[in-house]
């Protein structure tokens, strides 16, 4: 199965990081968040990726074009214009990078890679969110449901700490508990090729008309996820993810 990753947005809400690179290339623990997402999928047996590029897409292309340099010790013989690569380690991935336009919307980006997806079910997610969702189980769930689309439904973390107050005395404190219980779109979709009929063109926003029509037609399933999920929307999210990685107990690090 292939995984499509939407990696073309401008990331304006984290502009501190995205002035010089696209958001999926913002680093957590010295690796782009895009790499972390691909590692999650690879752990569940999905190793063929189609990355939808847009804003500063050349940065992503240069990263993979020089992947061996980023992941090996190298000796440069300058006078001979030759490089020796030592201790090279690379994941067994197939990565297709597709320029889907700088201003194209999410549904349009998906439509533009239709020919690369083929005729089989495939995965889709955003290039800025991490989770410990069991993708292998979600794929099985999708096939059993026999619907066109499955979305990972998550409860987002609360933004603020919660106080329990009794007669003006604080009796409990919880640092950023889950939200009000409402489920939201956590990405990490599993889709059947029939979904392309729900996407018109470049201006189509995947999260609006296509998902609304799929839901109204009974073609959208919810894979409930109770574990870790965190988008990297703002700088504070990036810093929080960085601290989790440094702790050695990052919840999304399901690989060994």
Short mmCIF file of C-alpha atoms in Angstrom, two decimals:
data_model
loop_
_atom_site.label_atom_id
_atom_site.label_comp_id
_atom_site.label_asym_id
_atom_site.label_seq_id
_atom_site.Cartn_x
_atom_site.Cartn_y
_atom_site.Cartn_z
CA UNK A 1 0.00 0.00 0.00
CA UNK A 2 1.11 3.55 -0.74
CA UNK A 3 0.92 6.59 1.51
CA UNK A 4 0.21 10.06 0.15
CA UNK A 5 1.54 12.89 2.32
CA UNK A 6 0.28 16.45 1.89
CA UNK A 7 3.39 18.60 2.20
CA UNK A 8 2.69 21.71 0.15
CA UNK A 9 1.19 24.26 2.54
CA UNK A 10 2.95 27.47 3.56
CA UNK A 11 2.76 26.91 7.33
CA UNK A 12 2.00 30.55 8.10
CA UNK A 13 1.13 29.83 11.74
CA UNK A 14 4.68 28.66 12.39
CA UNK A 15 6.38 31.31 10.28
CA UNK A 16 9.33 31.39 12.68
CA UNK A 17 10.38 28.09 11.10
CA UNK A 18 8.88 28.27 7.62
CA UNK A 19 10.56 31.37 6.24
CA UNK A 20 13.33 29.18 4.83
CA UNK A 21 11.71 25.73 4.52
CA UNK A 22 8.28 24.11 4.18
CA UNK A 23 6.63 22.99 7.39
CA UNK A 24 7.16 19.23 6.77
CA UNK A 25 10.91 19.94 6.80
CA UNK A 26 10.87 21.56 10.25
CA UNK A 27 13.06 19.34 12.39
CA UNK A 28 12.24 17.35 15.50
CA UNK A 29 15.34 15.80 17.03
CA UNK A 30 17.42 16.75 14.02
CA UNK A 31 15.11 15.05 11.51
CA UNK A 32 12.29 16.61 9.45
CA UNK A 33 8.84 15.91 10.82
CA UNK A 34 8.16 14.40 7.37
CA UNK A 35 10.79 11.75 8.14
CA UNK A 36 9.09 10.94 11.46
CA UNK A 37 5.75 10.48 9.68
CA UNK A 38 7.32 8.16 7.12
CA UNK A 39 8.96 6.14 9.91
CA UNK A 40 5.53 5.65 11.52
CA UNK A 41 4.09 4.30 8.26
CA UNK A 42 7.12 2.12 7.55
CA UNK A 43 6.76 0.49 10.97
CA UNK A 44 3.35 -0.73 9.82
CA UNK A 45 4.64 -2.00 6.48
CA UNK A 46 3.86 1.01 4.28
CA UNK A 47 7.12 1.97 2.58
CA UNK A 48 6.02 3.56 -0.71
CA UNK A 49 5.36 7.28 -0.44
CA UNK A 50 3.93 9.97 -2.69
CA UNK A 51 4.71 13.41 -1.30
CA UNK A 52 2.62 16.34 -2.57
CA UNK A 53 4.93 19.34 -2.80
CA UNK A 54 4.13 23.03 -3.07
CA UNK A 55 5.69 25.85 -1.06
CA UNK A 56 9.50 25.54 -1.21
CA UNK A 57 9.15 22.00 -2.53
CA UNK A 58 12.73 22.10 -3.79
CA UNK A 59 13.89 21.82 -0.16
CA UNK A 60 12.22 18.40 0.09
CA UNK A 61 13.72 17.33 -3.24
CA UNK A 62 17.20 18.38 -2.19
CA UNK A 63 16.85 16.52 1.12
CA UNK A 64 16.05 13.20 -0.56
CA UNK A 65 18.49 13.79 -3.43
CA UNK A 66 21.25 14.06 -0.82
CA UNK A 67 19.80 11.54 1.62
CA UNK A 68 23.00 9.51 1.67
CA UNK A 69 24.95 12.61 2.77
CA UNK A 70 22.51 13.24 5.60
CA UNK A 71 22.72 9.65 6.84
CA UNK A 72 26.33 8.59 6.38
CA UNK A 73 29.93 9.51 7.06
CA UNK A 74 31.51 10.83 3.87
CA UNK A 75 34.95 11.66 2.56
CA UNK A 76 35.16 14.31 -0.19
CA UNK A 77 38.11 14.02 -2.58
CA UNK A 78 37.87 17.54 -3.93
CA UNK A 79 40.60 17.41 -6.57
CA UNK A 80 39.14 14.19 -7.96
CA UNK A 81 35.49 15.27 -7.67
CA UNK A 82 34.79 12.02 -5.86
CA UNK A 83 32.94 11.03 -2.70
CA UNK A 84 33.46 7.98 -0.50
CA UNK A 85 30.41 7.01 1.54
CA UNK A 86 30.97 5.22 4.85
CA UNK A 87 28.51 3.43 7.14
CA UNK A 88 25.57 4.33 4.97
CA UNK A 89 22.17 3.48 6.42
CA UNK A 90 19.00 4.04 4.44
CA UNK A 91 15.42 2.98 4.84
CA UNK A 92 14.00 0.70 2.10
CA UNK A 93 11.58 3.36 0.92
CA UNK A 94 10.34 4.39 -2.50
CA UNK A 95 9.66 8.14 -2.46
CA UNK A 96 7.89 9.96 -5.29
CA UNK A 97 7.98 13.75 -5.00
CA UNK A 98 5.29 15.53 -7.01
CA UNK A 99 5.03 19.29 -7.53
CA UNK A 100 1.31 19.91 -6.99
CA UNK A 101 1.43 23.72 -7.15
CA UNK A 102 2.09 26.35 -4.55
CA UNK A 103 -1.51 27.58 -4.21
CA UNK A 104 -3.34 24.28 -4.78
CA UNK A 105 -5.78 23.23 -2.04
CA UNK A 106 -5.58 19.90 -0.21
CA UNK A 107 -8.14 18.14 -2.39
CA UNK A 108 -6.49 19.48 -5.53
CA UNK A 109 -3.10 18.16 -4.41
CA UNK A 110 -4.64 14.74 -3.88
CA UNK A 111 -6.28 14.84 -7.32
CA UNK A 112 -2.97 15.72 -8.98
CA UNK A 113 -1.29 12.51 -7.77
CA UNK A 114 -4.08 10.20 -8.88
CA UNK A 115 -1.95 8.62 -11.61
CA UNK A 116 0.76 7.77 -9.06
CA UNK A 117 -1.71 6.22 -6.62
CA UNK A 118 -3.05 3.60 -9.01
CA UNK A 119 -6.10 1.38 -8.58
CA UNK A 120 -5.57 0.14 -5.02
CA UNK A 121 -6.52 1.47 -1.59
CA UNK A 122 -4.02 3.92 -0.18
CA UNK A 123 -3.21 5.99 2.89
CA UNK A 124 -3.31 9.77 3.17
CA UNK A 125 -2.10 12.12 5.88
CA UNK A 126 -0.79 15.61 6.55
CA UNK A 127 2.90 16.47 6.66
CA UNK A 128 2.72 18.11 10.08
CA UNK A 129 1.05 15.66 12.49
CA UNK A 130 2.41 12.83 14.64
CA UNK A 131 0.59 9.95 16.29
CA UNK A 132 0.99 6.41 17.57
CA UNK A 133 -2.10 5.30 15.65
CA UNK A 134 -2.00 1.65 14.61
CA UNK A 135 -2.05 2.11 10.84
CA UNK A 136 -2.02 -1.63 10.13
CA UNK A 137 -5.18 -2.07 12.19
CA UNK A 138 -6.78 0.93 10.50
CA UNK A 139 -6.12 -0.61 7.07
CA UNK A 140 -7.81 -3.83 8.20
CA UNK A 141 -10.71 -1.82 9.62
CA UNK A 142 -11.13 0.08 6.35
CA UNK A 143 -11.32 -3.11 4.32
CA UNK A 144 -13.91 -4.60 6.69
CA UNK A 145 -16.10 -1.48 6.58
CA UNK A 146 -16.22 -1.55 2.77
CA UNK A 147 -16.63 2.22 2.57
CA UNK A 148 -14.70 4.63 0.38
CA UNK A 149 -12.93 6.49 3.18
CA UNK A 150 -11.75 6.05 6.74
CA UNK A 151 -10.48 8.88 8.92
CA UNK A 152 -8.66 8.60 12.23
CA UNK A 153 -10.97 10.27 14.76
CA UNK A 154 -9.08 11.71 17.72
CA UNK A 155 -9.77 13.78 20.82
CA UNK A 156 -7.44 16.79 20.67
CA UNK A 157 -5.44 17.79 23.73
CA UNK A 158 -6.74 20.77 25.64
CA UNK A 159 -4.93 24.04 25.16
CA UNK A 160 -4.87 25.04 28.82
CA UNK A 161 -4.45 23.33 32.18
CA UNK A 162 -7.66 22.55 34.05
CA UNK A 163 -8.35 23.51 37.64
CA UNK A 164 -10.79 21.71 39.92
CA UNK A 165 -12.17 24.30 42.34
CA UNK A 166 -14.29 23.58 45.41
CA UNK A 167 -15.39 26.52 47.56
CA UNK A 168 -12.61 28.68 46.15
CA UNK A 169 -9.98 26.07 46.99
CA UNK A 170 -8.15 24.30 44.19
CA UNK A 171 -8.44 20.59 44.79
CA UNK A 172 -6.95 19.36 41.53
CA UNK A 173 -4.84 20.43 38.60
CA UNK A 174 -4.46 18.70 35.26
CA UNK A 175 -1.92 19.97 32.72
CA UNK A 176 -3.65 20.21 29.34
CA UNK A 177 -6.19 17.39 29.68
CA UNK A 178 -8.12 16.16 26.63
CA UNK A 179 -10.63 18.58 25.17
CA UNK A 180 -14.40 18.51 25.61
CA UNK A 181 -14.68 14.98 24.25
CA UNK A 182 -15.50 15.99 20.68
CA UNK A 183 -13.71 13.99 18.00
CA UNK A 184 -11.79 15.74 15.24
CA UNK A 185 -10.11 14.80 11.98
CA UNK A 186 -6.68 13.47 12.97
CA UNK A 187 -5.52 12.74 9.43
CA UNK A 188 -4.09 9.27 8.85
CA UNK A 189 -6.81 8.33 6.35
CA UNK A 190 -7.24 5.09 4.47
CA UNK A 191 -8.95 5.66 1.14
CA UNK A 192 -10.26 3.77 -1.85
CA UNK A 193 -9.73 5.15 -5.37
CA UNK A 194 -13.42 6.01 -5.67
CA UNK A 195 -12.81 9.11 -3.54
CA UNK A 196 -11.25 10.85 -6.56
CA UNK A 197 -14.77 11.23 -7.99
CA UNK A 198 -15.52 13.54 -5.06
CA UNK A 199 -12.67 15.94 -5.85
CA UNK A 200 -13.21 18.48 -8.63
CA UNK A 201 -9.88 20.25 -9.08
CA UNK A 202 -7.15 22.48 -7.66
CA UNK A 203 -9.54 24.66 -5.65
CA UNK A 204 -11.16 21.75 -3.84
CA UNK A 205 -10.50 21.59 -0.11
CA UNK A 206 -10.45 17.92 0.91
CA UNK A 207 -11.78 18.64 4.39
CA UNK A 208 -14.89 20.41 3.08
CA UNK A 209 -17.03 19.25 0.18
CA UNK A 210 -15.40 15.84 -0.46
CA UNK A 211 -15.49 14.71 3.18
CA UNK A 212 -18.93 16.28 3.70
CA UNK A 213 -20.31 14.44 0.66
CA UNK A 214 -18.69 11.18 1.69
CA UNK A 215 -20.18 11.51 5.18
CA UNK A 216 -23.64 12.42 3.84
CA UNK A 217 -23.54 9.40 1.54
CA UNK A 218 -22.55 6.97 4.29
CA UNK A 219 -19.10 6.43 2.77
CA UNK A 220 -16.91 7.76 5.62
CA UNK A 221 -15.86 5.54 8.53
CA UNK A 222 -14.27 6.63 11.81
CA UNK A 223 -11.28 4.73 13.16
CA UNK A 224 -11.27 5.73 16.83
CA UNK A 225 -7.84 6.47 18.26
CA UNK A 226 -7.40 7.00 21.99
CA UNK A 227 -3.62 7.35 22.05
CA UNK A 228 -1.17 10.11 21.24
CA UNK A 229 -1.91 12.65 18.52
CA UNK A 230 -0.35 16.06 18.07
CA UNK A 231 -0.32 18.42 15.08
CA UNK A 232 2.52 20.92 14.74
CA UNK A 233 0.46 24.05 14.15
CA UNK A 234 2.45 26.59 16.15
CA UNK A 235 5.96 27.08 17.47
CA UNK A 236 4.85 25.95 20.93
CA UNK A 237 3.78 22.62 19.38
CA UNK A 238 7.18 22.22 17.76
CA UNK A 239 8.94 22.91 21.04
CA UNK A 240 6.68 20.46 22.90
CA UNK A 241 7.41 17.72 20.36
CA UNK A 242 11.12 18.48 20.62
CA UNK A 243 10.98 18.04 24.40
CA UNK A 244 9.19 14.71 24.04
CA UNK A 245 11.86 13.51 21.62
CA UNK A 246 14.66 14.62 23.93
CA UNK A 247 13.04 12.75 26.81
CA UNK A 248 13.63 9.46 25.00
CA UNK A 249 9.94 8.57 25.34
CA UNK A 250 8.34 10.19 22.28
CA UNK A 251 4.93 8.45 22.00
CA UNK A 252 4.98 8.42 18.18
CA UNK A 253 8.34 6.59 18.04
CA UNK A 254 6.78 3.18 17.44
CA UNK A 255 9.80 1.93 15.48
CA UNK A 256 12.99 0.48 16.96
#
